[in-house]
Each structure stands twice: as structure tokens, then as C-alpha cells.
Amino acid sequence: MQILSVSSLKGGVGKTSVTMGLASAALHQGVRTLVVDLDPHADTTTGLAVSRGTGTEVGKLLRDAKRADIHSHVARSGWVDLLPEGRRAEAKLDVVVGSALSAMYDRPDIRTRDMRRLKLLLDRVSGYDLVLIDCPPSLSGLTRIGWAASAGVLMVAEPSLFSVAGTERTMRAIRMFSNEYAPQLTSAGVVVNRTRADSAEHEYRLLEMERLYKDKLMIPVLEENPFWQQIQGAAYPVHQWPGDQVRDLARSFDQLLRQLV
Ligand SMILES: Nc1ncnc2c1ncn2[C@@H]1O[C@H](COP(=O)(O)OP(=O)(O)OP(=O)(O)O)[C@@H](O)[C@H]1O
Ligand SMILES: [Mg+2]
């Protein structure tokens, strides 16, 4: 079981979008996946079309980490119902639902004991090939909880100066965190999101990222896509959305997923 945190210390660069795109690719490739929504805003839970009231919110599970069995608390993603009937039975896309309650762990001075709560829960999980943890945009308590449970951090960056600087900070933070608390933790790669082929600035930043991150820079990069917000607003998997432009985006996520699992 591959456990990955999707992170960036800078906000709004596309962590939730990348988590959802990879979850969509996983569903279509038959990769059994659990998504953990660690962001108190719970955007991933909404985007994955989880029915209201299903599943136990992650804040409660973290509080009860010693006893809780995640298997009986996950919610099923509504995306599974959109698959052709013959494929639904074996498909598996579950969600540990996000909630504002988890914010009680989002302290910069989180205790080591609390930091291990998700790891404790995931150590007892089986039946999934992939766990994706959508983290909030800071190195506060919840991101530390996610990293302590993960084998790798998938960083998301935009081709802009501030985002490149933010990714540098994230990489340093991963190294420090790994030295101090989580020797298993590595940088799984940098996904570049929202690139525009017609932008000279983006081209320049991409070259800079190639130089800085070398083989950690993941190919393909993800382009700015005018349909993304509409797809997410409809809580739809990108692989089910019609049209060539979206099909290319779905293919990009397929290629990224194959490198990660
Ligand atoms: N490739 C893209 N093309 C167009 N819009 C995009 C793309 N990626 C993300 N977006 C849009 O950008 C906004 C921010 O994306 P998202 O919520 O995934 O970022 P985030 O890093 O999870 O944010 P936060 O730090 O608040 O958790 C969303 O409205 C999303 O639809
Ligand atoms: Mg997000």
C-alpha cells in the first residue's frame, strides 16, 4: 500500500485538484484507493461526491486513533456510481471525510504523540493499493500528521516565482521532518500545475524547476484547463467528463499515477 501526502506550504496551487485527478485516474485504472481529507475545509470530500452524513469525520477518528477501525468509518465516493455497471462491484474509492473538527490538531506545537495519530490508524488498514492524503497549506499540526503517516510527499507547484520558493521551503521541511520524526519519508515528486504554453514566464519557471528538482520534477506537467472548476463544481471525476481538452488532462493524471503506484 503506497501512502502519499499531497502538499504545498503555499495555498491554492492545486493540492486538492491533484488529489482528485489522481483519485479519478486510480478509479479508472482499478487502483483501490483511500483518500484522507486532512484539510478542515473538506473540499476533497465535497469534490469526491460523498453523500452527506456518511462516514466518520477525520477529526473524530484522530481523537479515537487507538481504537477506531478506519474500515467501518470510511465513506464511499459517489464517483463509483458513475462507472459502467459491470465495473462498479470491484471498484474501490473511499474517503476519510474532512471536517472543521480536525482543526483542533492544526497547531504548530503539536505533540509527537498526536502527530502519530493517522499513522496509528493507517497501520491497521488493508485492502487498498493507494492512500492519498490531501493536506492543508501549512506545516502546522495536520500536515505533520499526514507526513508522519506517509512514505512520500507529492508536492504541487505553479510555474511562478512565489510557488517555486514555496516548493523549496517544502523540500527543506520534508528533509527536516524526515530527519527528526519520519525516516521513511521522501519527496515523491513535484507536480507542476496550471502551466500555459503561451506564457514566457511559465516557460522560464519550468526550466528553472527542471534545474532545481531534476528527476523529482514530474512529467507531464498539468496545463491550465478552463473546464477544471466546472468539473469540480459538479463533483465529477475528470475521466468521465466529455471533450478532448479534458481527455488530455485525464491522460496526464493517468501518466502521473503510473509513476506513483
Ligand atoms: N490546472 C488547473 N486549471 C484551471 N484551474 C485550476 C487548475 N488547478 C486548480 N485549479 C483551480 O484553482 C483553484 C485552487 O485549486 P485547489 O483548491 O486544488 O488548490 P489547493 O492547493 O488545494 O488550495 P488550498 O491551499 O486552499 O487547499 C480551484 O478553484 C481549482 O479549480
Ligand atoms: Mg486544498
mmCIF file of C-alpha atoms and ligand atoms in Angstrom:
data_model
loop_
_atom_site.group_PDB
_atom_site.id
_atom_site.type_symbol
_atom_site.label_atom_id
_atom_site.label_comp_id
_atom_site.label_asym_id
_atom_site.label_seq_id
_atom_site.Cartn_x
_atom_site.Cartn_y
_atom_site.Cartn_z
ATOM 1 C CA MET A 1 0.000 0.000 0.000
ATOM 2 C CA GLN A 2 1.502 3.305 -1.153
ATOM 3 C CA ILE A 3 0.758 6.229 1.195
ATOM 4 C CA LEU A 4 1.305 9.730 -0.199
ATOM 5 C CA SER A 5 0.650 13.191 1.209
ATOM 6 C CA VAL A 6 -0.258 15.826 -1.369
ATOM 7 C CA SER A 7 1.262 19.043 -0.024
ATOM 8 C CA SER A 8 2.476 22.540 -0.645
ATOM 9 C CA LEU A 9 3.183 25.101 2.006
ATOM 10 C CA LYS A 10 1.727 27.686 -0.367
ATOM 11 C CA GLY A 11 -2.058 27.779 -0.683
ATOM 12 C CA GLY A 12 -4.250 27.486 -3.754
ATOM 13 C CA VAL A 13 -1.721 25.844 -6.082
ATOM 14 C CA GLY A 14 -3.820 22.742 -6.742
ATOM 15 C CA LYS A 15 -3.299 20.131 -3.979
ATOM 16 C CA THR A 16 -6.979 19.275 -3.878
ATOM 17 C CA SER A 17 -7.224 19.272 -7.680
ATOM 18 C CA VAL A 18 -4.227 16.941 -7.996
ATOM 19 C CA THR A 19 -5.632 14.651 -5.278
ATOM 20 C CA MET A 20 -8.930 14.498 -7.171
ATOM 21 C CA GLY A 21 -7.300 13.976 -10.569
ATOM 22 C CA LEU A 22 -5.173 11.125 -9.228
ATOM 23 C CA ALA A 23 -8.202 9.605 -7.472
ATOM 24 C CA SER A 24 -10.084 9.734 -10.763
ATOM 25 C CA ALA A 25 -7.175 8.041 -12.589
ATOM 26 C CA ALA A 26 -6.983 5.412 -9.841
ATOM 27 C CA LEU A 27 -10.686 4.642 -10.134
ATOM 28 C CA HIS A 28 -10.355 4.211 -13.881
ATOM 29 C CA GLN A 29 -7.247 2.056 -13.640
ATOM 30 C CA GLY A 30 -8.730 -0.193 -10.955
ATOM 31 C CA VAL A 31 -6.287 1.004 -8.275
ATOM 32 C CA ARG A 32 -8.074 0.587 -4.925
ATOM 33 C CA THR A 33 -7.772 3.965 -3.248
ATOM 34 C CA LEU A 34 -8.476 5.651 0.067
ATOM 35 C CA VAL A 35 -8.461 9.445 0.135
ATOM 36 C CA VAL A 36 -7.894 11.096 3.528
ATOM 37 C CA ASP A 37 -9.209 14.650 3.622
ATOM 38 C CA LEU A 38 -6.968 16.339 6.184
ATOM 39 C CA ASP A 39 -7.942 19.893 5.209
ATOM 40 C CA PRO A 40 -10.573 21.286 7.603
ATOM 41 C CA HIS A 41 -12.237 22.960 4.588
ATOM 42 C CA ALA A 42 -13.096 19.446 3.364
ATOM 43 C CA ASP A 43 -13.018 20.394 -0.345
ATOM 44 C CA THR A 44 -11.876 16.919 -1.366
ATOM 45 C CA THR A 45 -14.795 15.309 0.436
ATOM 46 C CA THR A 46 -17.183 17.579 -1.472
ATOM 47 C CA GLY A 47 -15.394 17.031 -4.789
ATOM 48 C CA LEU A 48 -15.467 13.258 -4.417
ATOM 49 C CA ALA A 49 -19.268 13.380 -4.172
ATOM 50 C CA VAL A 50 -19.523 11.864 -0.712
ATOM 51 C CA SER A 51 -23.156 11.696 0.441
ATOM 52 C CA ARG A 52 -23.891 13.963 3.368
ATOM 53 C CA GLY A 53 -23.801 12.226 6.725
ATOM 54 C CA THR A 54 -21.851 9.158 5.526
ATOM 55 C CA GLY A 55 -18.540 8.224 7.091
ATOM 56 C CA THR A 56 -16.975 9.461 10.314
ATOM 57 C CA GLU A 57 -15.153 12.764 10.166
ATOM 58 C CA VAL A 58 -11.390 12.590 10.350
ATOM 59 C CA GLY A 59 -11.208 14.771 13.486
ATOM 60 C CA LYS A 60 -13.167 12.156 15.451
ATOM 61 C CA LEU A 61 -11.065 9.296 14.067
ATOM 62 C CA LEU A 62 -7.839 11.080 15.016
ATOM 63 C CA ARG A 63 -9.197 11.619 18.520
ATOM 64 C CA ASP A 64 -10.022 7.909 18.770
ATOM 65 C CA ALA A 65 -6.908 6.724 16.892
ATOM 66 C CA LYS A 66 -6.009 3.924 19.290
ATOM 67 C CA ARG A 67 -9.328 2.123 18.939
ATOM 68 C CA ALA A 68 -11.012 3.235 15.711
ATOM 69 C CA ASP A 69 -11.043 0.847 12.758
ATOM 70 C CA ILE A 70 -10.996 3.036 9.630
ATOM 71 C CA HIS A 71 -12.673 0.339 7.521
ATOM 72 C CA SER A 72 -16.001 0.850 9.267
ATOM 73 C CA HIS A 73 -15.775 4.663 9.147
ATOM 74 C CA VAL A 74 -14.936 5.458 5.528
ATOM 75 C CA ALA A 75 -17.467 6.931 3.110
ATOM 76 C CA ARG A 76 -17.804 5.695 -0.436
ATOM 77 C CA SER A 77 -17.131 8.216 -3.217
ATOM 78 C CA GLY A 78 -20.212 8.872 -5.352
ATOM 79 C CA TRP A 79 -17.899 8.652 -8.388
ATOM 80 C CA VAL A 80 -18.130 4.861 -8.209
ATOM 81 C CA ASP A 81 -21.816 5.081 -9.169
ATOM 82 C CA LEU A 82 -20.855 6.842 -12.406
ATOM 83 C CA LEU A 83 -18.884 3.834 -13.646
ATOM 84 C CA PRO A 84 -20.492 1.387 -16.080
ATOM 85 C CA GLU A 85 -22.497 -1.163 -14.092
ATOM 86 C CA GLY A 86 -20.143 -4.064 -14.750
ATOM 87 C CA ARG A 87 -17.175 -2.213 -13.214
ATOM 88 C CA ARG A 88 -18.827 -0.917 -10.053
ATOM 89 C CA ALA A 89 -18.580 -4.085 -7.965
ATOM 90 C CA GLU A 90 -14.782 -4.329 -7.970
ATOM 91 C CA ALA A 91 -14.111 -0.554 -7.967
ATOM 92 C CA LYS A 92 -12.935 0.924 -4.685
ATOM 93 C CA LEU A 93 -12.671 4.633 -3.941
ATOM 94 C CA ASP A 94 -13.297 5.506 -0.301
ATOM 95 C CA VAL A 95 -12.887 8.717 1.655
ATOM 96 C CA VAL A 96 -11.998 9.545 5.235
ATOM 97 C CA VAL A 97 -14.185 12.614 5.294
ATOM 98 C CA GLY A 98 -12.840 16.029 6.235
ATOM 99 C CA SER A 99 -14.339 18.345 8.807
ATOM 100 C CA ALA A 100 -13.686 21.541 10.720
ATOM 101 C CA LEU A 101 -13.198 19.402 13.833
ATOM 102 C CA SER A 102 -9.764 18.282 12.608
ATOM 103 C CA ALA A 103 -8.577 21.900 13.040
ATOM 104 C CA MET A 104 -8.079 21.177 16.752
ATOM 105 C CA TYR A 105 -4.900 19.284 15.739
ATOM 106 C CA ASP A 106 -3.663 22.046 13.439
ATOM 107 C CA ARG A 107 -1.289 23.592 15.979
ATOM 108 C CA PRO A 108 2.348 24.446 15.184
ATOM 109 C CA ASP A 109 3.389 22.955 18.553
ATOM 110 C CA ILE A 110 1.624 19.609 18.052
ATOM 111 C CA ARG A 111 2.891 16.887 20.409
ATOM 112 C CA THR A 112 4.745 13.934 18.890
ATOM 113 C CA ARG A 113 2.097 11.610 20.313
ATOM 114 C CA ASP A 114 -0.645 13.490 18.427
ATOM 115 C CA MET A 115 1.456 13.609 15.276
ATOM 116 C CA ARG A 116 1.364 9.804 15.077
ATOM 117 C CA ARG A 117 -2.434 9.503 15.202
ATOM 118 C CA LEU A 118 -3.078 8.999 11.473
ATOM 119 C CA LYS A 119 -0.112 6.619 11.224
ATOM 120 C CA LEU A 120 -1.626 4.569 14.031
ATOM 121 C CA LEU A 121 -4.930 4.396 12.139
ATOM 122 C CA LEU A 122 -3.378 3.589 8.750
ATOM 123 C CA ASP A 123 -1.084 0.907 10.214
ATOM 124 C CA ARG A 124 -4.237 -1.179 10.713
ATOM 125 C CA VAL A 125 -5.671 -0.578 7.231
ATOM 126 C CA SER A 126 -5.635 -3.113 4.414
ATOM 127 C CA GLY A 127 -7.398 -3.659 1.109
ATOM 128 C CA TYR A 128 -6.151 -0.505 -0.634
ATOM 129 C CA ASP A 129 -3.313 -0.070 -3.127
ATOM 130 C CA LEU A 130 -3.031 3.667 -2.606
ATOM 131 C CA VAL A 131 -3.756 6.193 0.137
ATOM 132 C CA LEU A 132 -3.790 9.886 -0.862
ATOM 133 C CA ILE A 133 -3.757 12.459 1.931
ATOM 134 C CA ASP A 134 -4.877 15.961 0.957
ATOM 135 C CA CYS A 135 -3.073 18.339 3.320
ATOM 136 C CA PRO A 136 -3.773 21.958 4.267
ATOM 137 C CA PRO A 137 -1.355 24.635 3.030
ATOM 138 C CA SER A 138 0.945 24.977 6.051
ATOM 139 C CA LEU A 139 3.425 22.947 8.043
ATOM 140 C CA SER A 140 1.202 23.015 11.055
ATOM 141 C CA GLY A 141 -0.166 20.049 13.013
ATOM 142 C CA LEU A 142 -2.360 18.461 10.328
ATOM 143 C CA THR A 143 0.330 18.393 7.648
ATOM 144 C CA ARG A 144 2.714 16.857 10.199
ATOM 145 C CA ILE A 145 0.064 14.233 10.968
ATOM 146 C CA GLY A 146 -0.168 13.471 7.244
ATOM 147 C CA TRP A 147 3.606 13.332 6.720
ATOM 148 C CA ALA A 148 4.196 11.115 9.738
ATOM 149 C CA ALA A 149 1.850 8.547 8.164
ATOM 150 C CA SER A 150 3.266 8.779 4.626
ATOM 151 C CA ALA A 151 6.048 7.163 2.627
ATOM 152 C CA GLY A 152 6.268 10.145 0.313
ATOM 153 C CA VAL A 153 5.187 13.739 -0.174
ATOM 154 C CA LEU A 154 3.888 14.721 -3.571
ATOM 155 C CA MET A 155 4.461 18.454 -3.885
ATOM 156 C CA VAL A 156 2.296 20.658 -6.046
ATOM 157 C CA ALA A 157 3.686 23.864 -7.533
ATOM 158 C CA GLU A 158 2.718 26.502 -10.041
ATOM 159 C CA PRO A 159 5.241 27.913 -12.528
ATOM 160 C CA SER A 160 5.625 31.197 -10.633
ATOM 161 C CA LEU A 161 8.416 32.697 -8.548
ATOM 162 C CA PHE A 162 6.493 32.510 -5.266
ATOM 163 C CA SER A 163 5.443 28.941 -5.850
ATOM 164 C CA VAL A 164 9.000 27.863 -6.731
ATOM 165 C CA ALA A 165 10.187 29.497 -3.491
ATOM 166 C CA GLY A 166 7.352 27.745 -1.633
ATOM 167 C CA THR A 167 8.382 24.372 -3.087
ATOM 168 C CA GLU A 168 11.976 24.961 -1.974
ATOM 169 C CA ARG A 169 10.649 25.586 1.550
ATOM 170 C CA THR A 170 8.505 22.460 1.368
ATOM 171 C CA MET A 171 11.500 20.332 0.294
ATOM 172 C CA ARG A 172 13.594 21.656 3.166
ATOM 173 C CA ALA A 173 10.733 20.988 5.562
ATOM 174 C CA ILE A 174 10.434 17.386 4.298
ATOM 175 C CA ARG A 175 14.163 16.810 4.879
ATOM 176 C CA MET A 176 13.996 18.234 8.396
ATOM 177 C CA PHE A 177 10.823 16.352 9.263
ATOM 178 C CA SER A 178 12.266 13.131 7.917
ATOM 179 C CA ASN A 179 15.455 13.581 9.986
ATOM 180 C CA GLU A 180 13.552 14.344 13.158
ATOM 181 C CA TYR A 181 10.404 12.218 13.082
ATOM 182 C CA ALA A 182 9.850 10.131 9.976
ATOM 183 C CA PRO A 183 12.907 8.413 8.454
ATOM 184 C CA GLN A 184 10.675 6.652 5.901
ATOM 185 C CA LEU A 185 9.533 9.955 4.386
ATOM 186 C CA THR A 186 10.839 11.007 0.953
ATOM 187 C CA SER A 187 9.946 13.572 -1.698
ATOM 188 C CA ALA A 188 7.813 11.593 -4.139
ATOM 189 C CA GLY A 189 7.951 14.308 -6.785
ATOM 190 C CA VAL A 190 6.865 17.789 -7.815
ATOM 191 C CA VAL A 191 3.715 18.111 -9.903
ATOM 192 C CA VAL A 192 3.591 21.391 -11.804
ATOM 193 C CA ASN A 193 0.060 22.665 -12.193
ATOM 194 C CA ARG A 194 -1.647 25.422 -14.209
ATOM 195 C CA THR A 195 1.007 25.846 -16.893
ATOM 196 C CA ARG A 196 0.200 27.820 -20.028
ATOM 197 C CA ALA A 197 2.033 27.011 -23.236
ATOM 198 C CA ASP A 198 1.802 30.656 -24.409
ATOM 199 C CA SER A 199 3.465 32.137 -21.305
ATOM 200 C CA ALA A 200 7.151 33.067 -21.496
ATOM 201 C CA GLU A 201 7.241 33.371 -17.692
ATOM 202 C CA HIS A 202 5.905 29.814 -17.306
ATOM 203 C CA GLU A 203 8.489 28.513 -19.773
ATOM 204 C CA TYR A 204 11.247 30.236 -17.792
ATOM 205 C CA ARG A 205 9.973 28.875 -14.454
ATOM 206 C CA LEU A 206 9.659 25.361 -15.876
ATOM 207 C CA LEU A 207 13.299 25.438 -16.971
ATOM 208 C CA GLU A 208 14.233 26.692 -13.519
ATOM 209 C CA MET A 209 12.269 23.868 -11.888
ATOM 210 C CA GLU A 210 13.947 21.300 -14.157
ATOM 211 C CA ARG A 211 17.296 22.593 -12.975
ATOM 212 C CA LEU A 212 16.291 22.683 -9.315
ATOM 213 C CA TYR A 213 14.321 19.454 -8.968
ATOM 214 C CA LYS A 214 15.906 17.263 -11.684
ATOM 215 C CA ASP A 215 14.300 13.810 -11.671
ATOM 216 C CA LYS A 216 11.815 14.870 -8.964
ATOM 217 C CA LEU A 217 10.019 17.089 -11.473
ATOM 218 C CA MET A 218 7.120 15.005 -12.716
ATOM 219 C CA ILE A 219 6.230 14.765 -16.386
ATOM 220 C CA PRO A 220 3.728 15.585 -17.777
ATOM 221 C CA VAL A 221 3.096 18.994 -16.275
ATOM 222 C CA LEU A 222 -0.589 19.879 -15.892
ATOM 223 C CA GLU A 223 -1.968 22.666 -18.033
ATOM 224 C CA GLU A 224 -4.357 25.388 -17.042
ATOM 225 C CA ASN A 225 -7.725 23.945 -18.003
ATOM 226 C CA PRO A 226 -10.806 26.154 -18.406
ATOM 227 C CA PHE A 227 -13.126 23.272 -17.502
ATOM 228 C CA TRP A 228 -11.482 22.316 -14.189
ATOM 229 C CA GLN A 229 -13.678 24.481 -11.952
ATOM 230 C CA GLN A 230 -16.824 23.317 -13.720
ATOM 231 C CA ILE A 231 -15.809 19.660 -13.338
ATOM 232 C CA GLN A 232 -15.062 20.150 -9.648
ATOM 233 C CA GLY A 233 -18.251 22.178 -9.156
ATOM 234 C CA ALA A 234 -20.206 19.225 -10.496
ATOM 235 C CA ALA A 235 -18.252 16.868 -8.176
ATOM 236 C CA TYR A 236 -17.332 14.796 -11.231
ATOM 237 C CA PRO A 237 -14.272 12.638 -11.980
ATOM 238 C CA VAL A 238 -12.180 14.190 -14.736
ATOM 239 C CA HIS A 239 -12.111 10.832 -16.548
ATOM 240 C CA GLN A 240 -15.895 10.943 -17.058
ATOM 241 C CA TRP A 241 -16.082 14.481 -18.435
ATOM 242 C CA PRO A 242 -16.640 14.708 -22.199
ATOM 243 C CA GLY A 243 -14.427 16.649 -24.624
ATOM 244 C CA ASP A 244 -10.897 16.406 -25.992
ATOM 245 C CA GLN A 245 -9.373 19.097 -23.793
ATOM 246 C CA VAL A 246 -10.472 17.312 -20.648
ATOM 247 C CA ARG A 247 -9.470 13.925 -22.039
ATOM 248 C CA ASP A 248 -5.884 15.211 -22.308
ATOM 249 C CA LEU A 249 -5.995 16.290 -18.651
ATOM 250 C CA ALA A 250 -7.300 12.856 -17.643
ATOM 251 C CA ARG A 251 -4.460 11.205 -19.610
ATOM 252 C CA SER A 252 -1.923 13.377 -17.812
ATOM 253 C CA PHE A 253 -3.240 12.136 -14.469
ATOM 254 C CA ASP A 254 -3.059 8.543 -15.765
ATOM 255 C CA GLN A 255 0.618 9.034 -16.578
ATOM 256 C CA LEU A 256 1.366 10.654 -13.220
ATOM 257 C CA LEU A 257 -0.418 7.900 -11.306
ATOM 258 C CA ARG A 258 1.554 5.145 -13.075
ATOM 259 C CA GLN A 259 4.774 6.720 -11.804
ATOM 260 C CA LEU A 260 3.496 6.854 -8.244
ATOM 261 C CA VAL A 261 1.950 3.434 -7.640
HETATM 262 N N1 LIG B 1 -4.957 23.070 -13.876
HETATM 263 C C1 LIG B 1 -5.913 23.924 -13.488
HETATM 264 N N2 LIG B 1 -6.607 24.658 -14.397
HETATM 265 C C2 LIG B 1 -7.562 25.527 -14.021
HETATM 266 N N3 LIG B 1 -7.947 25.717 -12.753
HETATM 267 C C3 LIG B 1 -7.305 25.025 -11.796
HETATM 268 C C4 LIG B 1 -6.263 24.091 -12.103
HETATM 269 N N4 LIG B 1 -5.829 23.540 -10.941
HETATM 270 C C5 LIG B 1 -6.554 24.103 -9.963
HETATM 271 N N5 LIG B 1 -7.449 24.973 -10.447
HETATM 272 C C6 LIG B 1 -8.407 25.793 -9.679
HETATM 273 O O1 LIG B 1 -7.671 26.576 -8.743
HETATM 274 C C7 LIG B 1 -8.365 26.665 -7.515
HETATM 275 C C8 LIG B 1 -7.442 26.190 -6.384
HETATM 276 O O2 LIG B 1 -7.191 24.813 -6.577
HETATM 277 P P1 LIG B 1 -7.168 23.781 -5.357
HETATM 278 O O3 LIG B 1 -8.345 24.003 -4.470
HETATM 279 O O4 LIG B 1 -6.968 22.446 -5.930
HETATM 280 O O5 LIG B 1 -5.850 24.277 -4.619
HETATM 281 P P2 LIG B 1 -5.303 23.852 -3.181
HETATM 282 O O6 LIG B 1 -3.831 23.890 -3.263
HETATM 283 O O7 LIG B 1 -5.940 22.595 -2.737
HETATM 284 O O8 LIG B 1 -5.844 25.060 -2.288
HETATM 285 P P3 LIG B 1 -5.751 25.173 -0.680
HETATM 286 O O9 LIG B 1 -4.336 25.575 -0.379
HETATM 287 O O10 LIG B 1 -6.741 26.260 -0.358
HETATM 288 O O11 LIG B 1 -6.114 23.837 -0.117
HETATM 289 C C9 LIG B 1 -9.624 25.829 -7.663
HETATM 290 O O12 LIG B 1 -10.701 26.681 -7.970
HETATM 291 C C10 LIG B 1 -9.339 24.916 -8.846
HETATM 292 O O13 LIG B 1 -10.486 24.576 -9.565
HETATM 293 MG MG MG B 2 -6.988 22.146 -0.959
#
